Amino acid sequence: MADPHTVRREIRLNASCGRQIAEHLVSGLPYETCGVLRGKAAAGGMRIDAFAPIRNVAPDPLHRFVLDPAEWTRECLRGGGLIGLFHSHPSSPPVPSDEDLRQLPLFAGMLSAYLIGSPAKTGGEIELNGYMIEKGKNGLYHLIPADVTHG
Ligand SMILES: [Zn+2]
């Protein structure tokens, strides 16, 4: 896992983007929701400027997500700073599942930020965890925990 001497990275979301992610997550309950993030690398991590929801077409959307291929392709063709992926865990903590890690190589080559959200246990806000997608020396991709900040 992460080298303990590595400085923790930061994924900074602008306010409207954070709000859109929360609204998309809540409006999709009880199903998993997903979408893409646009932004750019910034000192110490990344800055996320925009969020675009993508339909979850998984046959069992309670426990999985599959990006709608047409919408995913459209977002890819739009270009311009496609940098990360978001999805939600409606009924489990916002940490990568075994399935998430199995799917990671599908996106890992082109994306570098990975967000998972869950409904907050208390209050109206969501719980959001952020990870940097990094390639290890063994050629495998890893999710390195990052600090998610707003502003
Ligand atoms: Zn997941």
GROMACS .gro file of N, CA and C and ligand atoms in nm, residues 32 65 87-89 95 97 100 114 116, ligand 1:
model
   31
   32GLU      N    1  -2.718   0.223  -0.660
   32GLU     CA    2  -2.587   0.284  -0.680
   32GLU      C    3  -2.597   0.384  -0.794
   65PHE      N    4  -2.239  -0.103  -1.009
   65PHE     CA    5  -2.264   0.000  -1.110
   65PHE      C    6  -2.193  -0.039  -1.239
   87HIS      N    7  -1.879   0.687  -0.778
   87HIS     CA    8  -1.999   0.603  -0.765
   87HIS      C    9  -2.037   0.595  -0.619
   88SER      N   10  -2.156   0.546  -0.593
   88SER     CA   11  -2.205   0.546  -0.456
   88SER      C   12  -2.223   0.405  -0.402
   89HIS      N   13  -2.216   0.398  -0.272
   89HIS     CA   14  -2.249   0.276  -0.197
   89HIS      C   15  -2.368   0.311  -0.109
   95VAL      N   16  -1.599   0.277   0.090
   95VAL     CA   17  -1.464   0.224   0.069
   95VAL      C   18  -1.470   0.123  -0.047
   97SER      N   19  -1.492  -0.177  -0.282
   97SER     CA   20  -1.530  -0.317  -0.264
   97SER      C   21  -1.438  -0.405  -0.348
  100ASP      N   22  -1.516  -0.334  -0.697
  100ASP     CA   23  -1.456  -0.208  -0.743
  100ASP      C   24  -1.311  -0.231  -0.786
  114TYR      N   25  -1.072   0.895  -0.784
  114TYR     CA   26  -1.176   0.795  -0.764
  114TYR      C   27  -1.251   0.833  -0.637
  116ILE      N   28  -1.591   0.771  -0.381
  116ILE     CA   29  -1.702   0.685  -0.342
  116ILE      C   30  -1.782   0.759  -0.235
  152ZN      ZN   31  -1.825   0.032  -0.522
   0.00000   0.00000   0.00000
